[in-house]
mmCIF file of N, CA and C in Angstrom:
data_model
loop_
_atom_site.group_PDB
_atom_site.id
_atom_site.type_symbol
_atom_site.label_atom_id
_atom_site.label_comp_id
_atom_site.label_asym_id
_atom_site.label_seq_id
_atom_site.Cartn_x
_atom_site.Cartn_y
_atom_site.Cartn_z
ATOM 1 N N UNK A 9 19.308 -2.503 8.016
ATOM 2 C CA UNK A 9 17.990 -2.931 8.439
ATOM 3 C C UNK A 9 16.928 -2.436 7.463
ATOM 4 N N UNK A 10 16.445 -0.894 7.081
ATOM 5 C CA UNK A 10 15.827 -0.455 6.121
ATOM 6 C C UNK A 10 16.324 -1.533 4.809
ATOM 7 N N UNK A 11 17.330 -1.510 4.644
ATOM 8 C CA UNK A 11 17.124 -1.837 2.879
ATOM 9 C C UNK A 11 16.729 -3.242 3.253
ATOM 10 N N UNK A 12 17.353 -4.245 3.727
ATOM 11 C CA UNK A 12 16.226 -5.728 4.020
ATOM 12 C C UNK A 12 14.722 -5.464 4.039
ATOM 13 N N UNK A 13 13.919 -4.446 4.887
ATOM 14 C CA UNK A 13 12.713 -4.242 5.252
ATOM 15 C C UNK A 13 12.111 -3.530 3.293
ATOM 16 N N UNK A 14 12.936 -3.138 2.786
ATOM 17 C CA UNK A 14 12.505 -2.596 1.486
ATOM 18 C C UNK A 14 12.959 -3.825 0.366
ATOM 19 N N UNK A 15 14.336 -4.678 0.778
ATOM 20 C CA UNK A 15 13.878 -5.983 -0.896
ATOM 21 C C UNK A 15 13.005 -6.637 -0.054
ATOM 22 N N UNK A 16 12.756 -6.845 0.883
ATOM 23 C CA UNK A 16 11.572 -8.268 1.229
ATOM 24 C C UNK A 16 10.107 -7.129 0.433
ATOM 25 N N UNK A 17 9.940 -6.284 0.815
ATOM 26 C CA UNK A 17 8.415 -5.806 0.474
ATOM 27 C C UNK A 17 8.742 -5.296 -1.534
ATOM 28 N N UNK A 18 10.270 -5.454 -1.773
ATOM 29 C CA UNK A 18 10.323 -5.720 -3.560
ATOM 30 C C UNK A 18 9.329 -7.058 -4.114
ATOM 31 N N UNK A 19 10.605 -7.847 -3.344
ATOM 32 C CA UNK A 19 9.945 -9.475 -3.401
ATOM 33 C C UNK A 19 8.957 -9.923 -3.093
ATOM 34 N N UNK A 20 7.909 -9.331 -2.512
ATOM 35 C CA UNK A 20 6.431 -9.701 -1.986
ATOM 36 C C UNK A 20 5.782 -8.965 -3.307
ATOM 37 N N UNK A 21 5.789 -8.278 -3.583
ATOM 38 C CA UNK A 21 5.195 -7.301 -4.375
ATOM 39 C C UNK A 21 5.285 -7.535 -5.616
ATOM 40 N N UNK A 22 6.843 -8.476 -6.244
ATOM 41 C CA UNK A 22 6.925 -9.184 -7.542
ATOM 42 C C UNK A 22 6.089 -10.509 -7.632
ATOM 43 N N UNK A 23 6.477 -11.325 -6.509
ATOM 44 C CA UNK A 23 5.485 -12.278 -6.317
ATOM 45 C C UNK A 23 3.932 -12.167 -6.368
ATOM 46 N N UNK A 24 3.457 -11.038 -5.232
ATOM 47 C CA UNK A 24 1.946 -10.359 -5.878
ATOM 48 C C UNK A 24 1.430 -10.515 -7.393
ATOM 49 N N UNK A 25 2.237 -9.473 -8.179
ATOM 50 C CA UNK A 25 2.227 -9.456 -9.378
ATOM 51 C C UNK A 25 2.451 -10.689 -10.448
ATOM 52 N N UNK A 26 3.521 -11.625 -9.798
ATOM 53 C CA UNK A 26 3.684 -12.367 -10.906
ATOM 54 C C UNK A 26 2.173 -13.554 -10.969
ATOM 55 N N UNK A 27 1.932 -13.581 -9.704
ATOM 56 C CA UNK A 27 0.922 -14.587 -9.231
ATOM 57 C C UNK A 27 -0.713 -14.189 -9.601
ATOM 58 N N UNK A 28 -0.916 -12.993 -9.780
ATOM 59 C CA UNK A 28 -2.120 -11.975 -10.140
ATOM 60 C C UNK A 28 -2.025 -12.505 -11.819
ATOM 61 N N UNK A 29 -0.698 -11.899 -12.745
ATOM 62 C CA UNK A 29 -0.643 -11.974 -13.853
ATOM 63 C C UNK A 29 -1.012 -13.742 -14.278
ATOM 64 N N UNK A 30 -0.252 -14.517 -13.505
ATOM 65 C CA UNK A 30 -0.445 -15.632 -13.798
ATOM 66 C C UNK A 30 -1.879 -16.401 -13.954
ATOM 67 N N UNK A 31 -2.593 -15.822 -12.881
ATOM 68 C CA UNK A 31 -4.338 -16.121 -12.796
ATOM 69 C C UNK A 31 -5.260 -15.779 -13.861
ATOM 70 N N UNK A 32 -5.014 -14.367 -13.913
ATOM 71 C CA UNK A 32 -5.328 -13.471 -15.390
ATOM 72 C C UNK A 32 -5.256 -14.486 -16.716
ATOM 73 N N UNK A 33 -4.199 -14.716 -16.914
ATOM 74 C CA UNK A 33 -3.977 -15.837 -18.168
ATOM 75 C C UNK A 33 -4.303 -17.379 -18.112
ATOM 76 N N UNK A 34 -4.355 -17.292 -16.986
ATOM 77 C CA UNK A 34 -5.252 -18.881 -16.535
ATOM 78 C C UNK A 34 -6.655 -18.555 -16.989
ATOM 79 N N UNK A 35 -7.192 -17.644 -16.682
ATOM 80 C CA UNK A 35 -8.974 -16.874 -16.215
ATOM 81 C C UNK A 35 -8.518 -16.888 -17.848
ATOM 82 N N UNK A 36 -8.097 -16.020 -18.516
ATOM 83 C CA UNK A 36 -8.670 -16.194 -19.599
ATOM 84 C C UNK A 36 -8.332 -17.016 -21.056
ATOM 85 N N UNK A 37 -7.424 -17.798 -20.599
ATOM 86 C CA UNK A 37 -7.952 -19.133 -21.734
ATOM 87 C C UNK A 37 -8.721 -19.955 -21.342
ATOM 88 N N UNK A 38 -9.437 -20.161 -20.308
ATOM 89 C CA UNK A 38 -10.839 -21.103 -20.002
ATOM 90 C C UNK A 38 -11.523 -20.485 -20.896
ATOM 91 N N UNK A 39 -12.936 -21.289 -20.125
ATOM 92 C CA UNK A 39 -14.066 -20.967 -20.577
ATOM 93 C C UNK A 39 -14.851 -19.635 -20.202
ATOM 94 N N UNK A 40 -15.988 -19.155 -20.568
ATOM 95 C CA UNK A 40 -16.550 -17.713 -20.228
ATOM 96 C C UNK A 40 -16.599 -17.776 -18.374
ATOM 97 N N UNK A 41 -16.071 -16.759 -18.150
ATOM 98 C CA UNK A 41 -16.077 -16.315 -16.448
ATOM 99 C C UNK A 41 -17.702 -16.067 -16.060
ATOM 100 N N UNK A 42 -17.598 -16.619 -14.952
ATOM 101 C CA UNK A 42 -18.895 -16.565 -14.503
ATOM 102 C C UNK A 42 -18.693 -15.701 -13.118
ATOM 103 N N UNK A 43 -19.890 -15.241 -12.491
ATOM 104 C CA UNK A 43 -19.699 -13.769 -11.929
ATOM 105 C C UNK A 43 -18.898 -14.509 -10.325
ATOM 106 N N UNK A 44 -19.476 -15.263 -9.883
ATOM 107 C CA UNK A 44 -18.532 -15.753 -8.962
ATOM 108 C C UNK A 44 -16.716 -15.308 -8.583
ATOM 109 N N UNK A 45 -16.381 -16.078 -9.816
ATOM 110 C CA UNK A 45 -15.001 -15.790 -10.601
ATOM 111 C C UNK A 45 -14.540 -14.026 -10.069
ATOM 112 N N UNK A 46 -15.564 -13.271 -11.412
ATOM 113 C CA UNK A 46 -15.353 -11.963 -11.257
ATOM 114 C C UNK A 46 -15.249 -11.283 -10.118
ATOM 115 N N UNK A 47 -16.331 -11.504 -9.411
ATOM 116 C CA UNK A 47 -16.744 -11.228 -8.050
ATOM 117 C C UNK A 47 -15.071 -11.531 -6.996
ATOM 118 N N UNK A 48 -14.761 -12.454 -7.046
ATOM 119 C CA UNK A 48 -13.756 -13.185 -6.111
ATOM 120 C C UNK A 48 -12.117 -12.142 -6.684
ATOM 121 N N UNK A 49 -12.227 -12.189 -7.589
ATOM 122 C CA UNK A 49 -10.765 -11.439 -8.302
ATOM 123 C C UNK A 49 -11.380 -9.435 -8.085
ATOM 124 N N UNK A 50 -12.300 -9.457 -8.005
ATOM 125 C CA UNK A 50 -12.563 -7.720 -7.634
ATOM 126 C C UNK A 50 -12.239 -7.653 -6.550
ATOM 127 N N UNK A 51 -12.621 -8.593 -5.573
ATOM 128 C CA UNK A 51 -12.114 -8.957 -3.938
ATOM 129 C C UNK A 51 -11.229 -8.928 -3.883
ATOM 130 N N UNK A 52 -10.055 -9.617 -4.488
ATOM 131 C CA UNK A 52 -8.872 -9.664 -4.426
ATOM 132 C C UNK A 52 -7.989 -8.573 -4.427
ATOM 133 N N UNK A 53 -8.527 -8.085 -5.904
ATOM 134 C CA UNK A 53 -7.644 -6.646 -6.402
ATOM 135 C C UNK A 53 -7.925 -5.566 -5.100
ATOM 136 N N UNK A 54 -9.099 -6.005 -4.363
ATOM 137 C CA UNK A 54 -9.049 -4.344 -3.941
ATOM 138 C C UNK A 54 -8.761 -4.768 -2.609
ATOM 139 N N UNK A 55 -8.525 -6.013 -1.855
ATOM 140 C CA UNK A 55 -8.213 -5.867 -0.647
ATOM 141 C C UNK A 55 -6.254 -6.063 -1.054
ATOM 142 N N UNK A 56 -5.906 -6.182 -2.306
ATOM 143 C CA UNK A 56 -4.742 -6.042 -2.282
ATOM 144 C C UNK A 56 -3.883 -4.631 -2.265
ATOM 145 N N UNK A 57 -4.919 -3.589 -3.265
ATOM 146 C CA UNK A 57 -4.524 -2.495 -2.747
ATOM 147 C C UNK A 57 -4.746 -1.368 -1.864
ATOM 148 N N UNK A 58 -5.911 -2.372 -0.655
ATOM 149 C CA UNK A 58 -5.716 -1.933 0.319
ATOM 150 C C UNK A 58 -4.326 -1.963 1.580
ATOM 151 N N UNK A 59 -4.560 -3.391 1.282
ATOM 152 C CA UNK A 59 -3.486 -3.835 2.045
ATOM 153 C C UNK A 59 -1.955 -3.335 1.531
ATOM 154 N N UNK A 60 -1.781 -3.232 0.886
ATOM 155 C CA UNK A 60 -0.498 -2.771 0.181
ATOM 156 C C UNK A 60 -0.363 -0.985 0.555
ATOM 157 N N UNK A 61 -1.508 -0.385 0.160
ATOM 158 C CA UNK A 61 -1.095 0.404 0.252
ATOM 159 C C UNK A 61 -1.163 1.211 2.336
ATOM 160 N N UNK A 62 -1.676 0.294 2.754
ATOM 161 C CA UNK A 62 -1.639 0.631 4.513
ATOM 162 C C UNK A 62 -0.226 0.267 4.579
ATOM 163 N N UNK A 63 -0.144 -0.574 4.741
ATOM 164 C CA UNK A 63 1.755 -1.315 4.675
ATOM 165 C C UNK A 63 2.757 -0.060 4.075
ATOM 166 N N UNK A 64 2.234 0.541 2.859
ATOM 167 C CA UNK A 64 3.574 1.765 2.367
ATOM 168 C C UNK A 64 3.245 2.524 3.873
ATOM 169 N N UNK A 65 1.820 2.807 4.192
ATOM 170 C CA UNK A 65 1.859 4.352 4.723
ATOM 171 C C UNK A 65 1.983 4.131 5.763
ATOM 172 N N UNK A 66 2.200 2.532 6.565
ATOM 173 C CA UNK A 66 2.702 2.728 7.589
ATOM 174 C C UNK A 66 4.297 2.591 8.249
ATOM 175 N N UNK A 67 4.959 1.969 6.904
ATOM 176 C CA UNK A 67 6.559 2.255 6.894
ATOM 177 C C UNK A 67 6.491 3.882 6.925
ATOM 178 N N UNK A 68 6.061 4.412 5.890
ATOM 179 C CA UNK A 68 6.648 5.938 5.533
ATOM 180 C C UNK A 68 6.067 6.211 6.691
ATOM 181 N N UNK A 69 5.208 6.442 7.506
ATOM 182 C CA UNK A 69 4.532 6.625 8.724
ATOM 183 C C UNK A 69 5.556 6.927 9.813
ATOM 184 N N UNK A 70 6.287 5.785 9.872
ATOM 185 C CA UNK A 70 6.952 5.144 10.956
ATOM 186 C C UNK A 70 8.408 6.527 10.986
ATOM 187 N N UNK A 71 8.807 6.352 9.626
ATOM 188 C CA UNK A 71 10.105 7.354 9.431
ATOM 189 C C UNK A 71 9.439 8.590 9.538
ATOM 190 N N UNK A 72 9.000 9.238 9.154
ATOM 191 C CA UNK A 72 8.174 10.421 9.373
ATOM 192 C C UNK A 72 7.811 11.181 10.753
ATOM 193 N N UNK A 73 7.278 9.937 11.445
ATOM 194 C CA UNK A 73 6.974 10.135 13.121
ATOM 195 C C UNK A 73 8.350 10.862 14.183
ATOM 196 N N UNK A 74 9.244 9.330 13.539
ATOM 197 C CA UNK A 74 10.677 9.699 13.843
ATOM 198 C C UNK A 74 11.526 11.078 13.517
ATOM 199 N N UNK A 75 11.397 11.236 12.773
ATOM 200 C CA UNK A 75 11.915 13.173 11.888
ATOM 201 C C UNK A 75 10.936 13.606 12.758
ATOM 202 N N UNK A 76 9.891 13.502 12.536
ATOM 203 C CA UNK A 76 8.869 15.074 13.466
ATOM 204 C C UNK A 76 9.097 14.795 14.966
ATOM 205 N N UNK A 77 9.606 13.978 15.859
ATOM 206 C CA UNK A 77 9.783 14.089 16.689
ATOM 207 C C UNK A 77 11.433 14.937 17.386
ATOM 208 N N UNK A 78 12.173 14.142 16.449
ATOM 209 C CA UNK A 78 13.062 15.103 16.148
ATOM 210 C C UNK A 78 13.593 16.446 16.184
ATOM 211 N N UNK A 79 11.990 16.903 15.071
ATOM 212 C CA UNK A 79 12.250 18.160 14.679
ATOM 213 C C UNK A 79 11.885 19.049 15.940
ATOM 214 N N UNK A 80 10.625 18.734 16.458
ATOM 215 C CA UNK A 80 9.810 19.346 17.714
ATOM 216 C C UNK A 80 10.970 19.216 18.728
ATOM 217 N N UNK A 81 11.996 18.201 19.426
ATOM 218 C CA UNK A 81 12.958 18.194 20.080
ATOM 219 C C UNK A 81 13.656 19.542 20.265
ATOM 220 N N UNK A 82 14.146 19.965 18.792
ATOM 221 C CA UNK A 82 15.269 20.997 18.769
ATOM 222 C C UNK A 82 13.921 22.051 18.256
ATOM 223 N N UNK A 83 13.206 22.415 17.982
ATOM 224 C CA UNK A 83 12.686 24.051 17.753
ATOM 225 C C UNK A 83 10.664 23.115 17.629
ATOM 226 N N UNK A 84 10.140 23.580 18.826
ATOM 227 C CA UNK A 84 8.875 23.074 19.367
ATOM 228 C C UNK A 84 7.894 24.287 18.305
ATOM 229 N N UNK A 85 8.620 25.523 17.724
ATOM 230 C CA UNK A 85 7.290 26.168 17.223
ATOM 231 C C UNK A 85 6.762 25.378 15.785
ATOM 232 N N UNK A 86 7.757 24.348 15.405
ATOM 233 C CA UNK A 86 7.251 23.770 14.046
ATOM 234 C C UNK A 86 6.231 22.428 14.072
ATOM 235 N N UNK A 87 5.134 22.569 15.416
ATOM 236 C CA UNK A 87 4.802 21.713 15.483
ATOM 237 C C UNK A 87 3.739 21.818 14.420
ATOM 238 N N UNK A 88 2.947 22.436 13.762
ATOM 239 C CA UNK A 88 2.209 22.368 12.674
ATOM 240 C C UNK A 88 2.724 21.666 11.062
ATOM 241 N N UNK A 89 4.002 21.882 11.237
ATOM 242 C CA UNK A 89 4.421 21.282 9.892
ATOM 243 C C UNK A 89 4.924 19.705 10.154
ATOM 244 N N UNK A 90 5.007 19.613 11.418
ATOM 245 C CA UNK A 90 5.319 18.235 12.084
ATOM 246 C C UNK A 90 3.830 17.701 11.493
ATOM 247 N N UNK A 91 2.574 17.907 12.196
ATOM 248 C CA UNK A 91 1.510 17.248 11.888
ATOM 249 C C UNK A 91 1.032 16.676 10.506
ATOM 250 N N UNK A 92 1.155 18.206 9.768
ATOM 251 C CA UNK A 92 0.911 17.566 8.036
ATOM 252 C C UNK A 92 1.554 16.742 7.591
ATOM 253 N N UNK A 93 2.870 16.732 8.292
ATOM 254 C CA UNK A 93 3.872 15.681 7.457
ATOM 255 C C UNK A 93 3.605 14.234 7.531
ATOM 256 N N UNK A 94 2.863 14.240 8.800
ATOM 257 C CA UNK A 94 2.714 13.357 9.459
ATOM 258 C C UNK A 94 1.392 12.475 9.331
ATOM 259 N N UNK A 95 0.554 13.655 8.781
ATOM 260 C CA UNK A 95 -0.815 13.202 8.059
ATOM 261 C C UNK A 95 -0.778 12.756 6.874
ATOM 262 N N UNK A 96 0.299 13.158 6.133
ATOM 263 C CA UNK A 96 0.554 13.059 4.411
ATOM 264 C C UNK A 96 0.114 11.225 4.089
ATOM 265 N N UNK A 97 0.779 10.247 4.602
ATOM 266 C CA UNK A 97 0.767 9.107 4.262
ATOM 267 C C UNK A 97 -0.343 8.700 4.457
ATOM 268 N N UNK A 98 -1.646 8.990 5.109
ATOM 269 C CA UNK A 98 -2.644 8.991 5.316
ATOM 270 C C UNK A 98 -3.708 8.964 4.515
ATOM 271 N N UNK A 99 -3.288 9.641 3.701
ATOM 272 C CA UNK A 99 -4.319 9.962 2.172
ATOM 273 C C UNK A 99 -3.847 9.145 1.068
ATOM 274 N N UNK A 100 -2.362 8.483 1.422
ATOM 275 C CA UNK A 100 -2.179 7.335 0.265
ATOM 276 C C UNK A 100 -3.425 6.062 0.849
ATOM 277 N N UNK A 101 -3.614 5.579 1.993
ATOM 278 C CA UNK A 101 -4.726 4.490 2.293
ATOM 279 C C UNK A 101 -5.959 4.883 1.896
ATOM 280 N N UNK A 102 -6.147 6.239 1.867
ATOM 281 C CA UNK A 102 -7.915 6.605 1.615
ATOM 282 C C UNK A 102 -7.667 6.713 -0.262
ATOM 283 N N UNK A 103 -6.813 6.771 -0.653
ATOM 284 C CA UNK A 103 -6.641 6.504 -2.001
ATOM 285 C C UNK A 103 -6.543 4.994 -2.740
ATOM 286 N N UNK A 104 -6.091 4.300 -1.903
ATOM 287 C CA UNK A 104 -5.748 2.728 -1.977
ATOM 288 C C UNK A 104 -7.574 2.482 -1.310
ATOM 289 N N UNK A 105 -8.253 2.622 -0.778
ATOM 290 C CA UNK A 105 -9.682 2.531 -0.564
ATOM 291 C C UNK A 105 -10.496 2.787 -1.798
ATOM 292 N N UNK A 106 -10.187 3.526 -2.514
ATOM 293 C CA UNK A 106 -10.945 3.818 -4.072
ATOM 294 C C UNK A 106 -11.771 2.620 -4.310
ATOM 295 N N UNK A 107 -10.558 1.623 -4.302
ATOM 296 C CA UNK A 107 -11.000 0.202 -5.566
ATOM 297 C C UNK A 107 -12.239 -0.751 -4.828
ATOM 298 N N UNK A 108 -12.507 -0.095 -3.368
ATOM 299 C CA UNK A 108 -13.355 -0.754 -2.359
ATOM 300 C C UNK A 108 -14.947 -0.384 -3.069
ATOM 301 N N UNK A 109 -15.097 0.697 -3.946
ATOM 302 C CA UNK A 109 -16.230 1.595 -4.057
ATOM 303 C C UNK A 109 -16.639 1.604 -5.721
ATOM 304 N N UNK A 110 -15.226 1.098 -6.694
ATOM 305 C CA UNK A 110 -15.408 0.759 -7.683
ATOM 306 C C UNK A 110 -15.867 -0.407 -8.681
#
């Protein structure tokens, strides 16, 4: 089940890319880009690595939850290292937010 759930998000992600690259080389053998254009592809890029990167942190999220629940099951004093672990993927989306501000 995991490895299907990991080539489909390969294959989305080559496609992303091949389809991004492909525009790029369209955009620039025309004529001069006009801000519209620019404007619309900054949109793009950054709700893509928004979206992309919520999607990692909420797979890794998902496995993570699962282990710390786990862990708290058999020995309840590690619930602090349960939490960080658990917060970690969290700061990959506020990092994937960057390109919102750039």
């Amino acid at each position: 089940m995991k490895m299907n759930v990991l080539k489909n998000g390969l294959r989305i992600m080559a496609v992303l890319m091949i389809a991004t690259s492909i525009a790029g080389i369209a955009t620039a053998e025309g004529e001069a880009d006009n801000e519209q254009t620019v404007a619309a592809w900054k949109g793009l890029g950054a709700g893509l690595a928004v979206g992309l990167a919520g999607i990692g942190a909420g797979i890794s999220q998902g496995n993570i939850g699962a282990a710390a629940v786990g862990m708290l099951a058999e020995d309840s004093s590690k619930f602090g290292t349960a939490i960080i672990f658990t917060a970690l993927p969290e700061s990959i989306v506020i990092l994937g937010l960057l390109p919102l501000f750039m």
